PDB file of C-alpha atoms in Angstrom:
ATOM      1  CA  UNK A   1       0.000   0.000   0.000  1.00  0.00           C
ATOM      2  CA  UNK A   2       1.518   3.626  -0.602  1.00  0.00           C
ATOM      3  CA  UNK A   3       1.144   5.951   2.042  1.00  0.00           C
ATOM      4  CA  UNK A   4      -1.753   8.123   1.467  1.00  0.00           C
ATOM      5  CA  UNK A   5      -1.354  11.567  -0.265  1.00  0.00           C
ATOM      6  CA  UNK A   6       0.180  14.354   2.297  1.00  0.00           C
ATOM      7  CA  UNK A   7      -1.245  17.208  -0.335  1.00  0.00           C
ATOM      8  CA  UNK A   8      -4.205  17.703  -1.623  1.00  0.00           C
ATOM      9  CA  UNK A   9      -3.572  16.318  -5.509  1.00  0.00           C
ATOM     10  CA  UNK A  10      -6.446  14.594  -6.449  1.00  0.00           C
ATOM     11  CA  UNK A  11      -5.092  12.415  -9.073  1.00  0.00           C
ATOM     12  CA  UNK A  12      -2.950  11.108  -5.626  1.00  0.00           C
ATOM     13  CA  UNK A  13      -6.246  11.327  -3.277  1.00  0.00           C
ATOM     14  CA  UNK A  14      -7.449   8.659  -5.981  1.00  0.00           C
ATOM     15  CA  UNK A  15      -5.232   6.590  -6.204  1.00  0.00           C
ATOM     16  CA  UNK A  16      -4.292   5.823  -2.590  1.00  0.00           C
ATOM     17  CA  UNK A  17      -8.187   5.377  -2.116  1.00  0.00           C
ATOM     18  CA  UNK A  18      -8.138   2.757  -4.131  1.00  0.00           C
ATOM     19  CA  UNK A  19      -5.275   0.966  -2.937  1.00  0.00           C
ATOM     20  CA  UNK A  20      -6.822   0.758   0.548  1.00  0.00           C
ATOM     21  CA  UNK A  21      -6.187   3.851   2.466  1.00  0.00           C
ATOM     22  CA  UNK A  22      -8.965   4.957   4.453  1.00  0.00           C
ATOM     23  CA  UNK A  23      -7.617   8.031   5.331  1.00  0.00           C
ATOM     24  CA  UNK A  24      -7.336   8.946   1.784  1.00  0.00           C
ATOM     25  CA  UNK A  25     -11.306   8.085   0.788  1.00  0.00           C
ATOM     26  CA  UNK A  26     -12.115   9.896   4.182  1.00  0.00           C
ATOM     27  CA  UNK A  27     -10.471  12.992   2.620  1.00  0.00           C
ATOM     28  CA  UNK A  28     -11.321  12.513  -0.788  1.00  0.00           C
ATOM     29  CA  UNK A  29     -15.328  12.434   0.473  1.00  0.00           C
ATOM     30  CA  UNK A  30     -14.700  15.790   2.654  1.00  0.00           C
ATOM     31  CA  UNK A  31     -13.389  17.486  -0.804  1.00  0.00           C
ATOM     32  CA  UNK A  32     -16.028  16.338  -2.807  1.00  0.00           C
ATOM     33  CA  UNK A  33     -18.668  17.693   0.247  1.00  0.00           C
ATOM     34  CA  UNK A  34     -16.278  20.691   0.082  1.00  0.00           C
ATOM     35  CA  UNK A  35     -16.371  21.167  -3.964  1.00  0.00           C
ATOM     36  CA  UNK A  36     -12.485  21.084  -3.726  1.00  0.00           C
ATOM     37  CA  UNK A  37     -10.935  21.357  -6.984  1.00  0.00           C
ATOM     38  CA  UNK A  38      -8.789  17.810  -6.175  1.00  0.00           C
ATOM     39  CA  UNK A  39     -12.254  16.124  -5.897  1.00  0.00           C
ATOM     40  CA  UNK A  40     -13.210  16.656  -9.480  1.00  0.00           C
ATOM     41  CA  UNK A  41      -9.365  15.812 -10.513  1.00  0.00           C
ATOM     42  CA  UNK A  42     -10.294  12.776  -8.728  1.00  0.00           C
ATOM     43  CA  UNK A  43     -14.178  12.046  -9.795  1.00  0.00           C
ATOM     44  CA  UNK A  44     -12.817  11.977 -13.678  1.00  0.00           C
ATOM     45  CA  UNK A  45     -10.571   8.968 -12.870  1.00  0.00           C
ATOM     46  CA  UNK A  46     -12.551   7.191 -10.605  1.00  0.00           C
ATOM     47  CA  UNK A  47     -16.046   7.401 -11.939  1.00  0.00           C
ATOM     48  CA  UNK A  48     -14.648   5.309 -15.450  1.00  0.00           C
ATOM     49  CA  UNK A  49     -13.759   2.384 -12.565  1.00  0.00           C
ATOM     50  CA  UNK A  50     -16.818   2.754 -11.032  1.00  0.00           C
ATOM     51  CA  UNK A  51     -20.121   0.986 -12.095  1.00  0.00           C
ATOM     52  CA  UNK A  52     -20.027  -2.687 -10.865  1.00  0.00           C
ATOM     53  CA  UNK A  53     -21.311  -1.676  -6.983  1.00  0.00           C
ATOM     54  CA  UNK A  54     -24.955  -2.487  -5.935  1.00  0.00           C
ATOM     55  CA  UNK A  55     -26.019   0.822  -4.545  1.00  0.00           C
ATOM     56  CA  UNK A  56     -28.985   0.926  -2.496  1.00  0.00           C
ATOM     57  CA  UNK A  57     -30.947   3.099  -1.225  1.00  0.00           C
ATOM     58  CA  UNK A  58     -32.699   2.522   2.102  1.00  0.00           C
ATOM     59  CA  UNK A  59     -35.220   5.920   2.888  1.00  0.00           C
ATOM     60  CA  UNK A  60     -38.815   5.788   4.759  1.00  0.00           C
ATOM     61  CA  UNK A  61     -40.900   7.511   7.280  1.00  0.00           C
ATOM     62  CA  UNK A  62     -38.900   8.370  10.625  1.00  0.00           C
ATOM     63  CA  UNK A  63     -38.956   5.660  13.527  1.00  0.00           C
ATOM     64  CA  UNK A  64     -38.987   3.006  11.335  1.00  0.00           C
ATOM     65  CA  UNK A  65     -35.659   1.624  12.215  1.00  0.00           C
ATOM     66  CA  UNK A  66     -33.247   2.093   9.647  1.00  0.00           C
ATOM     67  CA  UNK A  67     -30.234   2.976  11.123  1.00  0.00           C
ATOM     68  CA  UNK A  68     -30.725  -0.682  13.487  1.00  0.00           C
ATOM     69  CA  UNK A  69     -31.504  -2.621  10.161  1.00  0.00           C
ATOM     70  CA  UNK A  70     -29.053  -0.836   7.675  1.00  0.00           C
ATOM     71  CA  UNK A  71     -26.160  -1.613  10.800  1.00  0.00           C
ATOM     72  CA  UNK A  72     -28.117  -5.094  10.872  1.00  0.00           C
ATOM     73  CA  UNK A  73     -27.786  -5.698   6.951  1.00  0.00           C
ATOM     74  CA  UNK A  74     -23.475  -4.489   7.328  1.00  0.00           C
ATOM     75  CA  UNK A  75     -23.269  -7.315   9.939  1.00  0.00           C
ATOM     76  CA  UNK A  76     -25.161 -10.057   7.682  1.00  0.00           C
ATOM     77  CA  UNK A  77     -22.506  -9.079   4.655  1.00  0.00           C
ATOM     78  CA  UNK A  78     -19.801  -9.314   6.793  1.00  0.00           C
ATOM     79  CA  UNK A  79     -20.713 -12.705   7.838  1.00  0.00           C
ATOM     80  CA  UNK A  80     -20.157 -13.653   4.053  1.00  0.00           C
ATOM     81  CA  UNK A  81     -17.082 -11.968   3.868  1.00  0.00           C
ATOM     82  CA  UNK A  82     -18.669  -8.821   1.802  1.00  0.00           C
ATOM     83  CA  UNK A  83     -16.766  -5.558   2.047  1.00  0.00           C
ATOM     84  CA  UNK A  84     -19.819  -2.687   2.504  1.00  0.00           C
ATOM     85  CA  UNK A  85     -20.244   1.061   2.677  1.00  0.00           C
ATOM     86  CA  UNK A  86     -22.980   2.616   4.076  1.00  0.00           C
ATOM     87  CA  UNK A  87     -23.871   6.722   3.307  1.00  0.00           C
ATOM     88  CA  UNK A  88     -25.447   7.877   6.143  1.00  0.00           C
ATOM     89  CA  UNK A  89     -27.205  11.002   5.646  1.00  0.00           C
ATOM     90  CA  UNK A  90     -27.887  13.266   8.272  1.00  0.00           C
ATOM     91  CA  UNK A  91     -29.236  16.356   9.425  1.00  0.00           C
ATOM     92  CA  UNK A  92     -27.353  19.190   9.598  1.00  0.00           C
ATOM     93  CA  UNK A  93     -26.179  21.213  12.151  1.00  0.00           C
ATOM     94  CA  UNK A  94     -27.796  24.207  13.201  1.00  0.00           C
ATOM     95  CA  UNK A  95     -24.312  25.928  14.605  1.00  0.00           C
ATOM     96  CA  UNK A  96     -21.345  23.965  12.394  1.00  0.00           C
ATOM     97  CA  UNK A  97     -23.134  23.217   8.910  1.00  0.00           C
ATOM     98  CA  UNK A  98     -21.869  19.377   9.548  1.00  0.00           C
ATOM     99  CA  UNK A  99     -23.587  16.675  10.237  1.00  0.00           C
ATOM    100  CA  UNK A 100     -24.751  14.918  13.575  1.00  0.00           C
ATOM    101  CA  UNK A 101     -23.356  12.130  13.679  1.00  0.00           C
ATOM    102  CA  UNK A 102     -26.282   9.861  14.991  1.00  0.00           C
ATOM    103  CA  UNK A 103     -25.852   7.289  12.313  1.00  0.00           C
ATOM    104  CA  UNK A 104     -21.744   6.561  12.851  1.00  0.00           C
ATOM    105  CA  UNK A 105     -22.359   6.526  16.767  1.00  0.00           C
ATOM    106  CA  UNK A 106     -24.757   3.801  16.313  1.00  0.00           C
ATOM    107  CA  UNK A 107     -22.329   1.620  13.991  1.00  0.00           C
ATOM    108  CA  UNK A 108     -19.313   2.243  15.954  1.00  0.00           C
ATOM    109  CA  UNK A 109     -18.932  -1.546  15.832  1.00  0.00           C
ATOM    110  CA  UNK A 110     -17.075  -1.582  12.880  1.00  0.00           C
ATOM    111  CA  UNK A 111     -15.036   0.577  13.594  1.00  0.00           C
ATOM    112  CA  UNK A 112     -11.836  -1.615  13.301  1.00  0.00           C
ATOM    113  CA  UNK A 113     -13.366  -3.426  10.384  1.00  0.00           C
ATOM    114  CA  UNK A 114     -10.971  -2.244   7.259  1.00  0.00           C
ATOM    115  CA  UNK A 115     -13.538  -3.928   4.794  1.00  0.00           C
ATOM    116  CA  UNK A 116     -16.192  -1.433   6.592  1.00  0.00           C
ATOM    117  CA  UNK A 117     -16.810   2.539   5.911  1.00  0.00           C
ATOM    118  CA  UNK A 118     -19.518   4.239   7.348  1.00  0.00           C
ATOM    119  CA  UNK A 119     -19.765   8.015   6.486  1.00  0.00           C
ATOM    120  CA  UNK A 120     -22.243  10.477   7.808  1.00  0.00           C
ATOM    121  CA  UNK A 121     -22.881  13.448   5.345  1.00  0.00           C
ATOM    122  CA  UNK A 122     -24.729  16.877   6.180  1.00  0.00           C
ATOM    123  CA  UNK A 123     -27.865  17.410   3.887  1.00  0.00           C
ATOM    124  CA  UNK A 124     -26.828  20.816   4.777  1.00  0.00           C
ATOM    125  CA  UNK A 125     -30.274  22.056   3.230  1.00  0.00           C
ATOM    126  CA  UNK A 126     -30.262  19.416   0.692  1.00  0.00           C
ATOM    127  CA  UNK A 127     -34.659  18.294  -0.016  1.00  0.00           C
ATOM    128  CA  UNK A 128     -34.831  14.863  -0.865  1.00  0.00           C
ATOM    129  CA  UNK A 129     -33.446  13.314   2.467  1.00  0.00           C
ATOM    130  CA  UNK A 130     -29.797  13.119   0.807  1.00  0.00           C
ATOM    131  CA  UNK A 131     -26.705  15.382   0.458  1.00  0.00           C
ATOM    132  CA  UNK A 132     -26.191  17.270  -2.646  1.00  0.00           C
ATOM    133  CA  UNK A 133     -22.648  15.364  -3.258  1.00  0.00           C
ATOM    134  CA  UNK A 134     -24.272  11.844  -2.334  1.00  0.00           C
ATOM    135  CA  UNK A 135     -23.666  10.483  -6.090  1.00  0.00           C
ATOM    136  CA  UNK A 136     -20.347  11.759  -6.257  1.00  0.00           C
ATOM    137  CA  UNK A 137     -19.437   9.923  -3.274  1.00  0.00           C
ATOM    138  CA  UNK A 138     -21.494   6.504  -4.175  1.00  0.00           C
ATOM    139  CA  UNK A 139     -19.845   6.810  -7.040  1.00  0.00           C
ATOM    140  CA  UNK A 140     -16.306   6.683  -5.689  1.00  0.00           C
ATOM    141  CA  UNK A 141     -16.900   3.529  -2.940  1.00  0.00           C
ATOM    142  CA  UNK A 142     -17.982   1.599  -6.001  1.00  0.00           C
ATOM    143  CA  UNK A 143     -14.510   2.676  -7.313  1.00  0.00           C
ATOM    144  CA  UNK A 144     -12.752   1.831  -4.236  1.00  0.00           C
ATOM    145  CA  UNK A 145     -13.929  -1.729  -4.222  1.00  0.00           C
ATOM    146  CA  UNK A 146     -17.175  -1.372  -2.054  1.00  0.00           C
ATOM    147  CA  UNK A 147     -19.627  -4.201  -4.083  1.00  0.00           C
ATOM    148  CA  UNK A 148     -22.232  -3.600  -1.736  1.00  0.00           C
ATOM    149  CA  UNK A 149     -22.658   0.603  -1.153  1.00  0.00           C
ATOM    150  CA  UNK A 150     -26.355   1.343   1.187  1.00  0.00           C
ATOM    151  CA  UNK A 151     -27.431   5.081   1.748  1.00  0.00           C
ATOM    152  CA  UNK A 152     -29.425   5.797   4.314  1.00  0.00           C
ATOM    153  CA  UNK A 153     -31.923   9.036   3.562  1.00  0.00           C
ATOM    154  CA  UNK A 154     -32.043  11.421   6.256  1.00  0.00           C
ATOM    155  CA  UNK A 155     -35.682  10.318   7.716  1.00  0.00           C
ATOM    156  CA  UNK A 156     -37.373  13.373   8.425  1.00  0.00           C
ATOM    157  CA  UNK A 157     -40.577  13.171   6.327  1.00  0.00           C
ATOM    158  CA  UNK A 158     -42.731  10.966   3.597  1.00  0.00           C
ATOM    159  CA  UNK A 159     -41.290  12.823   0.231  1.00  0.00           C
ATOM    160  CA  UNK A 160     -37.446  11.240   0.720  1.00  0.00           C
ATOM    161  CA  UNK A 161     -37.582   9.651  -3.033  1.00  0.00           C
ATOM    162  CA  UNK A 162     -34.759  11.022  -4.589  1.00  0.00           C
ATOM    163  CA  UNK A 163     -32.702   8.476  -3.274  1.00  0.00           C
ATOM    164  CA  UNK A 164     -34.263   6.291  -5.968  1.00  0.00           C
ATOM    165  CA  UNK A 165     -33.055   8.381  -9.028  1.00  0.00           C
ATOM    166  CA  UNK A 166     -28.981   7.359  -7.228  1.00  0.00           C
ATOM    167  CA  UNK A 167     -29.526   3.410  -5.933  1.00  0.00           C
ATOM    168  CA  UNK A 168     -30.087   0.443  -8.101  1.00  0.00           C
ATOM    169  CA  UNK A 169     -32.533  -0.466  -5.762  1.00  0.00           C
ATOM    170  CA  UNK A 170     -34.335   1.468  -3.185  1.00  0.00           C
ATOM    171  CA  UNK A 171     -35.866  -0.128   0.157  1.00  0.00           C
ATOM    172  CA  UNK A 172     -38.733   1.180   1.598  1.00  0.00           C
ATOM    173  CA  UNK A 173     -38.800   0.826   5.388  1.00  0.00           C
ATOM    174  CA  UNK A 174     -42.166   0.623   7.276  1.00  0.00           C
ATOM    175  CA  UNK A 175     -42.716   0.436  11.187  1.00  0.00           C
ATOM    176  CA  UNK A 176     -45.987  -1.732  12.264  1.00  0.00           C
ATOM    177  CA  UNK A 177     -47.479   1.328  13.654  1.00  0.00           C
ATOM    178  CA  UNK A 178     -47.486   3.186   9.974  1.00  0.00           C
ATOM    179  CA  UNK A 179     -50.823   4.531  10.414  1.00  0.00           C
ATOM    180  CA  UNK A 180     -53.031   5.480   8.411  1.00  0.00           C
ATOM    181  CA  UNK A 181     -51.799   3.122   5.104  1.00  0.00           C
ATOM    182  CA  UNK A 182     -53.860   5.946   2.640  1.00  0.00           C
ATOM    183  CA  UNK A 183     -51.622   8.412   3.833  1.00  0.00           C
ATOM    184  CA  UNK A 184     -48.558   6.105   3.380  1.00  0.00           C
ATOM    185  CA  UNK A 185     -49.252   5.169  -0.348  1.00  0.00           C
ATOM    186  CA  UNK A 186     -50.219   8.757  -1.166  1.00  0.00           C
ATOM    187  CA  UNK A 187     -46.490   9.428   0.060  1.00  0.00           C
ATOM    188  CA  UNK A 188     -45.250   8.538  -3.118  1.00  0.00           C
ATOM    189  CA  UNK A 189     -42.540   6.589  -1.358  1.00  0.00           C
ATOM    190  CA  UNK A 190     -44.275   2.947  -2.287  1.00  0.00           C
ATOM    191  CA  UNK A 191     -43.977   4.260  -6.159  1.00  0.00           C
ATOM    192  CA  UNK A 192     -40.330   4.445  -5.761  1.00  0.00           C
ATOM    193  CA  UNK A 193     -39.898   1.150  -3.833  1.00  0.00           C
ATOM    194  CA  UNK A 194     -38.390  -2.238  -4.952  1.00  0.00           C
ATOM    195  CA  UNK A 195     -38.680  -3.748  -1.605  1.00  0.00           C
ATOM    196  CA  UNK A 196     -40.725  -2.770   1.486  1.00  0.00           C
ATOM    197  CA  UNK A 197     -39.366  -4.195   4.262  1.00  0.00           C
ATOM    198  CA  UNK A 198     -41.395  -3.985   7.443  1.00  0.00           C
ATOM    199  CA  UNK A 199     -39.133  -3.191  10.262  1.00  0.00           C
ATOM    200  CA  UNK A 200     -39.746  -4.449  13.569  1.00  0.00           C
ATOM    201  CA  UNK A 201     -40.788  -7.555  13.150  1.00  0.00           C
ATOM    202  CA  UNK A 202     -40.988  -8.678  17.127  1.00  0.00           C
ATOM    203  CA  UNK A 203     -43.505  -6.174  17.555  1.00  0.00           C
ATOM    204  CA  UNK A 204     -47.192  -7.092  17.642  1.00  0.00           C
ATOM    205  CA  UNK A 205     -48.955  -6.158  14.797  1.00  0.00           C
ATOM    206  CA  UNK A 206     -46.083  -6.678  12.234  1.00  0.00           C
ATOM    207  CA  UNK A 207     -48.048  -9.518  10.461  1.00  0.00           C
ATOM    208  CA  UNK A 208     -50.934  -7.634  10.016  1.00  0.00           C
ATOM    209  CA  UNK A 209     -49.140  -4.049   8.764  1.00  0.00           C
ATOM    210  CA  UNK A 210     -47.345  -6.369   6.000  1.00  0.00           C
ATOM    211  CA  UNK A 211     -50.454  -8.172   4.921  1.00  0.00           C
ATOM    212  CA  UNK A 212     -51.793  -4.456   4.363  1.00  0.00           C
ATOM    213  CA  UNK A 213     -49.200  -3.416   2.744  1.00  0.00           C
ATOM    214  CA  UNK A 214     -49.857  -6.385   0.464  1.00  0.00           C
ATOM    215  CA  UNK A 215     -53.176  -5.668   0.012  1.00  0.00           C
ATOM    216  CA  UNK A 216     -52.644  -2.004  -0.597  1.00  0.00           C
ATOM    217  CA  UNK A 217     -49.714  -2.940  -3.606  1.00  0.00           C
ATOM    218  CA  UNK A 218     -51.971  -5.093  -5.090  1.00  0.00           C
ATOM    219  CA  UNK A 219     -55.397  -2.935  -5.306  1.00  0.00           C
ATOM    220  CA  UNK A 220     -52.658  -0.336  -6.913  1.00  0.00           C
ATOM    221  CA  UNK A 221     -51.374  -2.192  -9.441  1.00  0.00           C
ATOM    222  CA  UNK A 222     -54.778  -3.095 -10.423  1.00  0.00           C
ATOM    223  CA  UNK A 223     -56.014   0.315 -10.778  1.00  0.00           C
ATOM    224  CA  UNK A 224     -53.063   2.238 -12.038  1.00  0.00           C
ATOM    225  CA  UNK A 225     -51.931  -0.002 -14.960  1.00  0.00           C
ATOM    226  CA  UNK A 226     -55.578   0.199 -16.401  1.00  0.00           C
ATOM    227  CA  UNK A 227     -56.070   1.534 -19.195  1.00  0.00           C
ATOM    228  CA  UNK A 228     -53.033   3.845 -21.105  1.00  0.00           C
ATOM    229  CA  UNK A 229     -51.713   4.392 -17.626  1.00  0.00           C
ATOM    230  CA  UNK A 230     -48.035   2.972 -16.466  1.00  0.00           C
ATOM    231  CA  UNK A 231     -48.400   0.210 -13.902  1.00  0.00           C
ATOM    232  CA  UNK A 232     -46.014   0.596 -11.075  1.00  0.00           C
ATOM    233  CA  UNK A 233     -43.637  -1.152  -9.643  1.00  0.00           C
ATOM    234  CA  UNK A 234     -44.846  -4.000  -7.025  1.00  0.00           C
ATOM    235  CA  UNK A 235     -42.230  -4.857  -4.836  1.00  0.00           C
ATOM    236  CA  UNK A 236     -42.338  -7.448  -2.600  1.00  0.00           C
ATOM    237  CA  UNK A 237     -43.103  -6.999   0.900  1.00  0.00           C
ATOM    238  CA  UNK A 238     -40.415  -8.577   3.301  1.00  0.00           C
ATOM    239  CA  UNK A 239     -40.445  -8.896   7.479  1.00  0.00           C
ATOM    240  CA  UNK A 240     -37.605  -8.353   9.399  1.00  0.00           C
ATOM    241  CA  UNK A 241     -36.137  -6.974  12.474  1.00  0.00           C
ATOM    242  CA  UNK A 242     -32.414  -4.689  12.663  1.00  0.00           C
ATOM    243  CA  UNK A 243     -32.742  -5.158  16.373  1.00  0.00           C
ATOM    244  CA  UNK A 244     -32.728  -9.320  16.392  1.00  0.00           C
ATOM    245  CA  UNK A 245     -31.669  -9.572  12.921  1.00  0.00           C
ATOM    246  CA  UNK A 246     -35.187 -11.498  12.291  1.00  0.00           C
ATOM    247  CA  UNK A 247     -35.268 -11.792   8.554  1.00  0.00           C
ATOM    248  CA  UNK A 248     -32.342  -9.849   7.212  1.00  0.00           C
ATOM    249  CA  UNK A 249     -29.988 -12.444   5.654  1.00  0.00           C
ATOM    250  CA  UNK A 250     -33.805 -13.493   3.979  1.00  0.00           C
ATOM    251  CA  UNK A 251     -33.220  -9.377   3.397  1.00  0.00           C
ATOM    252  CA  UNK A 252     -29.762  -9.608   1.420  1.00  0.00           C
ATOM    253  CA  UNK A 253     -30.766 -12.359  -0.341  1.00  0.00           C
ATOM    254  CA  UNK A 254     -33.687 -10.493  -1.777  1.00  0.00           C
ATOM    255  CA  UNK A 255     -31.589  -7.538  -2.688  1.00  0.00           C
ATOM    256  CA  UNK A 256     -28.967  -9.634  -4.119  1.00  0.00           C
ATOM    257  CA  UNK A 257     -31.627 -11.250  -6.169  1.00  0.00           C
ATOM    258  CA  UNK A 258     -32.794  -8.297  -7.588  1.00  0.00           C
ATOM    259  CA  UNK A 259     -29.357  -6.796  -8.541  1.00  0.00           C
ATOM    260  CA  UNK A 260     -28.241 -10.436 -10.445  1.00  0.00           C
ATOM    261  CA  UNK A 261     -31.940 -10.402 -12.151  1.00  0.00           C
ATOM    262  CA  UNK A 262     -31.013  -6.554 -13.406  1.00  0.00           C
ATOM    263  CA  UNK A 263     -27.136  -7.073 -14.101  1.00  0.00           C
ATOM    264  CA  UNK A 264     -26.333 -10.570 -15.071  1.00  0.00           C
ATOM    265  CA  UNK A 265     -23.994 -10.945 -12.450  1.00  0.00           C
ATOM    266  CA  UNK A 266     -22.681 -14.437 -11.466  1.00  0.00           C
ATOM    267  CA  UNK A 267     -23.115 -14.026  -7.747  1.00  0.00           C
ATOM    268  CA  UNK A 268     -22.775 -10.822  -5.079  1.00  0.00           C
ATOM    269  CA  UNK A 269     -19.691  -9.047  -4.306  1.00  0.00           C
TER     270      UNK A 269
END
């Protein structure tokens, strides 16, 4: 490994991010947050490397869990020997701009785990529940040999679908106690989803929210791809629980699943 750039040349920020220094991605991400002119030296040789990463996006209402199943989901690709990412996006700061770091506190248990980076980025402003530089920085993990890259939106409202224009596959995350399920369909989150994972499976009444949830995908289909209208997408509803890891490896599976059916790929990375 060569020792990671002392400047702030891009073209060397690159390169010793891809050769393993994590002190070099760390301050490759802060220049691409910071619109440093080394960052987009560096974005023009590492996004034609980049590409082969399942990205994926995990957003939803708040309190559904996903920090605990995101962390959850790290842990069941690490059992299989899977180096991961995860692009935690939080709010910002109202004094410093940066972001509070909620997210990394929570995952601290990888922290001496070199085939594991966690970032927390400031939305700084940002609508969407992302960061304004989130691509950018997907975009160089994939490069740096992350196959398996999740962001996690910020989870401060119903509208966080951007994140579905930058993952391969977005996960929608639902808590038994949803509410009203209108409400939660008319969200516009559901349109964006490939999976819908209920959360908090060990709770009572996790059964019943999925078989709504079911329900509610299915009456939707029906009536939106009548006539010259698109039909949507129906993903599948899964069960599973961050906190006791209830159905999560069932979880991976089903995402890998999904990225081999859309890219061919011989197995996941």
């Amino acid at each position: 490994m060569t020792a990671p750039a002392s400047g702030g040349n891009g073209a060397a920020l690159a390169a010793d991010a891809r050769d393993g220094s994590r002190r070099a991605l760390s301050r490759l991400l802060t220049a691409i947050e910071s619109r440093n002119p080394a960052a987009e030296e560096a974005l023009r040789l590492l996004y034609p490397v980049a590409g082969s990463a399942h990205v994926v996006g995990v957003t939803g209402p708040p309190g559904g869990g996903k920090s605990t199943l995101v962390s959850a989901l790290v842990a069941a690709a690490r059992a299989a020997d899977r180096p991961v990412a995860v692009l935690a996006i939080d709010p910002s700061s109202p004094v410093t701009g940066g972001a509070i770091l909620g997210d990394r506190i929570r995952m601290n248990d990888y922290v001496g785990d070199r085939d594991v980076f966690i970032r927390s980025m400031a939305s700084r402003g940002h609508l969407g529940g992302l960061a304004g530089t989130t691509a950018e920085s997907a975009a160089v993990l994939d490069a740096c040999g992350f196959g398996l890259v999740f962001i996690e939106t910020v989870g401060t409202g119903q509208s966080e679908v951007e994140v579905a224009s930058i993952a391969d596959t977005t996960v929608v995350v639902q808590a038994p106690e949803m509410g009203d399920e209108i409400q939660a369909m008319k969200a516009g989150l559901l349109e964006v989803a490939d999976l819908v994972v209920v959360n908090k499976a060990d709770r009572p009444g996790a059964d019943r929210a999925a078989m709504q949830l079911r329900a509610m995908l299915t009456l939707g289909d029906e009536v939106a791809g009548s006539g010259d209208r698109p039909r949507p997408k129906r993903p599948e509803v899964l069960l599973a629980s961050g906190l006791t890891a209830q159905g999560v490896p069932e979880l991976l599976a089903a995402l890998d699943r999904i990225h081999e059916a859309r890219s061919g790929d011989d197995g996941p990375q």
